Coordinates of N, CA and C in Angstrom, one line a residue:
M432 N 9.3 -10.1 -1.3 CA 8.6 -10.5 -2.1 C 7.3 -9.9 -3.0
A433 N 7.0 -9.8 -4.3 CA 5.8 -9.7 -3.8 C 4.5 -10.3 -3.8
R434 N 3.9 -9.6 -3.3 CA 2.3 -10.7 -3.1 C 1.3 -11.2 -5.0
H435 N 1.0 -11.4 -4.5 CA 0.4 -12.4 -6.5 C -1.3 -11.2 -5.6
V436 N -1.0 -10.6 -6.5 CA -2.9 -9.8 -7.1 C -4.1 -10.2 -6.8
D437 N -4.1 -11.5 -7.2 CA -5.1 -12.2 -6.5 C -5.4 -12.2 -5.3
V438 N -3.9 -12.0 -4.1 CA -4.7 -13.0 -3.0 C -4.1 -11.3 -2.6
V439 N -4.3 -10.2 -2.7 CA -4.3 -9.4 -2.4 C -6.0 -9.0 -2.9
L440 N -6.3 -9.2 -3.8 CA -8.1 -8.4 -3.9 C -8.5 -9.2 -3.0
E441 N -8.3 -10.6 -2.9 CA -8.7 -11.1 -1.9 C -9.1 -11.1 -0.4
D442 N -7.8 -10.4 -0.1 CA -7.8 -10.0 1.4 C -8.6 -8.9 1.4
I443 N -8.6 -7.8 0.7 CA -9.4 -6.8 0.7 C -11.5 -7.2 0.4
L444 N -11.3 -8.2 -0.9 CA -13.1 -8.6 -0.3 C -13.2 -9.4 1.0
D445 N -12.1 -9.9 1.3 CA -12.5 -10.4 2.8 C -12.6 -9.6 4.3
A446 N -12.1 -8.2 4.2 CA -11.8 -7.5 5.3 C -13.7 -6.5 4.2
I447 N -13.5 -6.5 3.4 CA -15.0 -6.0 3.1 C -16.5 -6.3 3.4
A448 N -16.4 -7.9 3.4 CA -17.3 -8.9 3.7 C -17.7 -8.4 5.3
L449 N -16.1 -8.9 6.0 CA -16.3 -8.6 8.0 C -16.9 -7.3 7.8
I450 N -16.7 -6.2 7.6 CA -17.4 -4.9 7.8 C -18.5 -5.5 7.4
E451 N -19.1 -5.5 6.2 CA -20.8 -5.6 5.9 C -21.3 -6.4 7.1
E452 N -21.0 -7.0 7.6 CA -21.4 -8.3 8.5 C -21.5 -7.3 9.6
A453 N -20.4 -6.9 10.2 CA -21.0 -5.9 11.2 C -21.6 -5.1 10.9
A454 N -21.9 -4.1 9.9 CA -22.4 -3.0 9.6 C -24.1 -3.6 10.0
A455 N -24.2 -4.7 8.8 CA -25.8 -5.2 8.5 C -26.3 -5.6 10.2
S456 N -25.4 -6.3 11.5 CA -25.5 -6.6 12.7 C -26.0 -5.5 13.6
H457 N -25.4 -3.8 12.9 CA -26.2 -3.1 14.3 C -26.4 -1.8 13.3
D458 N -27.4 -1.1 14.7 CA -27.5 -0.1 14.2 C -26.6 0.8 14.5
R459 N -26.5 2.4 14.2 CA -25.4 3.7 14.5 C -25.7 3.6 15.8
A460 N -26.6 3.2 17.0 CA -26.6 3.5 18.4 C -26.1 2.0 18.7
S461 N -26.3 1.2 18.3 CA -25.4 -0.3 18.8 C -24.0 -0.1 18.4
F462 N -24.1 0.1 17.3 CA -22.6 0.1 17.1 C -21.4 1.2 17.8
S463 N -21.9 1.9 18.2 CA -21.7 3.1 19.1 C -21.4 2.4 20.2
K464 N -21.8 1.5 20.6 CA -21.4 1.2 22.4 C -20.8 -1.0 21.9
A465 N -20.8 -0.8 21.1 CA -20.1 -2.6 20.2 C -18.7 -2.2 20.1
L466 N -17.6 -1.8 21.4 CA -16.4 -1.5 21.1 C -15.1 -2.5 20.8
F467 N -15.9 -3.4 20.7 CA -15.3 -4.9 20.1 C -15.6 -4.7 18.4
V468 N -17.0 -4.6 18.3 CA -17.1 -4.3 16.4 C -16.2 -3.3 15.9
Q469 N -16.4 -2.4 16.9 CA -15.4 -0.8 16.7 C -14.4 -1.6 15.7
R470 N -13.5 -2.1 16.4 CA -12.2 -2.2 17.0 C -12.1 -2.9 15.4
G471 N -13.0 -4.5 15.5 CA -12.4 -5.1 14.3 C -12.8 -4.8 13.1
V472 N -13.8 -3.8 12.7 CA -14.3 -3.0 11.6 C -13.1 -1.9 10.9
E473 N -12.4 -0.9 12.8 CA -11.3 -0.7 12.5 C -10.0 -1.5 11.6
R474 N -9.4 -2.4 11.8 CA -8.4 -3.6 11.8 C -9.0 -3.6 10.6
S475 N -9.8 -4.6 10.5 CA -10.6 -4.1 8.6 C -9.8 -3.4 7.4
L476 N -10.3 -1.5 8.0 CA -10.2 -0.9 7.3 C -8.3 -0.6 7.1
E477 N -7.6 -1.2 8.4 CA -6.2 -1.2 8.1 C -5.6 -2.2 7.1
I478 N -6.0 -3.7 7.0 CA -6.1 -4.5 6.0 C -6.2 -3.6 5.3
I479 N -7.7 -3.6 5.1 CA -7.5 -2.8 3.1 C -6.6 -1.9 2.9
S480 N -6.3 -1.0 3.5 CA -5.1 0.0 3.8 C -4.0 -0.5 3.0
E481 N -3.6 -1.5 3.5 CA -2.2 -2.5 3.5 C -2.7 -2.5 2.0
A482 N -3.3 -3.3 2.2 CA -3.5 -4.1 0.7 C -3.4 -3.7 -0.5
V483 N -4.1 -2.3 -0.4 CA -4.4 -1.7 -1.0 C -3.3 -1.4 -1.9
R484 N -1.9 -0.9 -0.8 CA -0.3 -0.3 -1.4 C 0.6 -1.4 -1.8
H485 N -0.1 -2.7 -2.6 CA 0.3 -4.2 -2.8 C -0.3 -4.2 -4.3
L486 N -1.0 -3.2 -4.5 CA -1.6 -3.5 -5.7 C -0.4 -2.8 -6.9
P487 N -0.5 -3.5 -8.3 CA 0.2 -2.2 -8.9 C -0.4 -1.1 -9.4
D488 N 0.6 -0.3 -9.8 CA 0.2 1.1 -10.4 C -0.5 0.8 -11.4
D489 N -0.5 -0.6 -12.2 CA -1.4 -0.4 -13.7 C -3.0 -0.6 -13.6
L490 N -3.0 -1.4 -12.2 CA -4.5 -1.7 -11.7 C -5.2 -0.6 -11.4
L491 N -4.6 0.3 -9.6 CA -5.0 1.5 -9.7 C -5.0 2.3 -10.1
A492 N -4.7 2.4 -11.8 CA -5.0 3.5 -13.2 C -6.2 3.4 -13.4
L493 N -6.8 1.9 -13.4 CA -7.6 1.4 -14.7 C -9.0 2.4 -13.6
R494 N -9.1 2.9 -12.0 CA -10.0 3.3 -11.2 C -9.5 4.6 -10.7
A495 N -9.2 5.3 -11.8 CA -8.6 6.3 -10.6 C -9.6 7.4 -10.4
D496 N -11.0 7.2 -10.3 CA -11.7 8.3 -10.2 C -12.1 7.5 -8.8
V497 N -11.8 6.4 -8.6 CA -12.1 5.9 -6.7 C -10.8 7.2 -5.7
G498 N -9.8 7.0 -6.2 CA -9.0 8.3 -5.4 C -7.9 7.0 -4.9
L499 N -7.8 5.9 -5.5 CA -6.5 4.6 -5.1 C -5.4 5.0 -5.2
G500 N -5.4 6.0 -6.6 CA -3.5 6.7 -6.9 C -2.3 7.4 -5.5
R501 N -3.9 8.5 -4.4 CA -3.2 8.6 -3.5 C -1.7 7.7 -2.7
Y502 N -2.0 6.5 -3.0 CA -1.7 5.1 -2.7 C 0.2 4.9 -3.8
Q503 N 0.1 5.7 -4.8 CA 1.0 5.3 -5.8 C 2.5 6.4 -4.6
S504 N 2.1 7.3 -4.4 CA 3.0 8.1 -3.8 C 3.0 8.0 -3.2
D505 N 2.3 7.0 -1.9 CA 2.9 6.7 -0.4 C 4.3 5.4 -0.9
R506 N 3.2 4.4 -1.7 CA 5.1 3.6 -2.0 C 6.3 3.9 -2.4
Q507 N 6.2 5.2 -3.2 CA 7.2 6.3 -3.2 C 7.8 6.4 -2.6
S508 N 7.2 7.4 -1.3 CA 7.7 8.0 -0.4 C 8.4 7.2 1.0
D509 N 7.7 5.2 0.1 CA 8.1 4.6 1.3 C 9.6 4.3 1.3
S510 N 9.8 4.1 -0.3 CA 11.0 3.1 -1.3 C 12.2 3.9 -0.6
A511 N 12.1 6.0 -0.6 CA 13.2 6.2 -0.4 C 14.1 6.1 0.9

């Protein structure tokens, strides 16, 4: 069953907020030592990646300059 676009976008925004929070509380040196924080950021990026795959093609096409169109071909190969 397809997910509602507003739910997908909310997932993306939540993950971005977590990444921003982690980035704001660490400089490069402390981030490189904070393995738990690194894994949290990594997981948030995975969530964003997966959520983008659930966005409709026409929405992705609105911002072709961002480079999200490559997920269109990923979805086509996943369904094959």
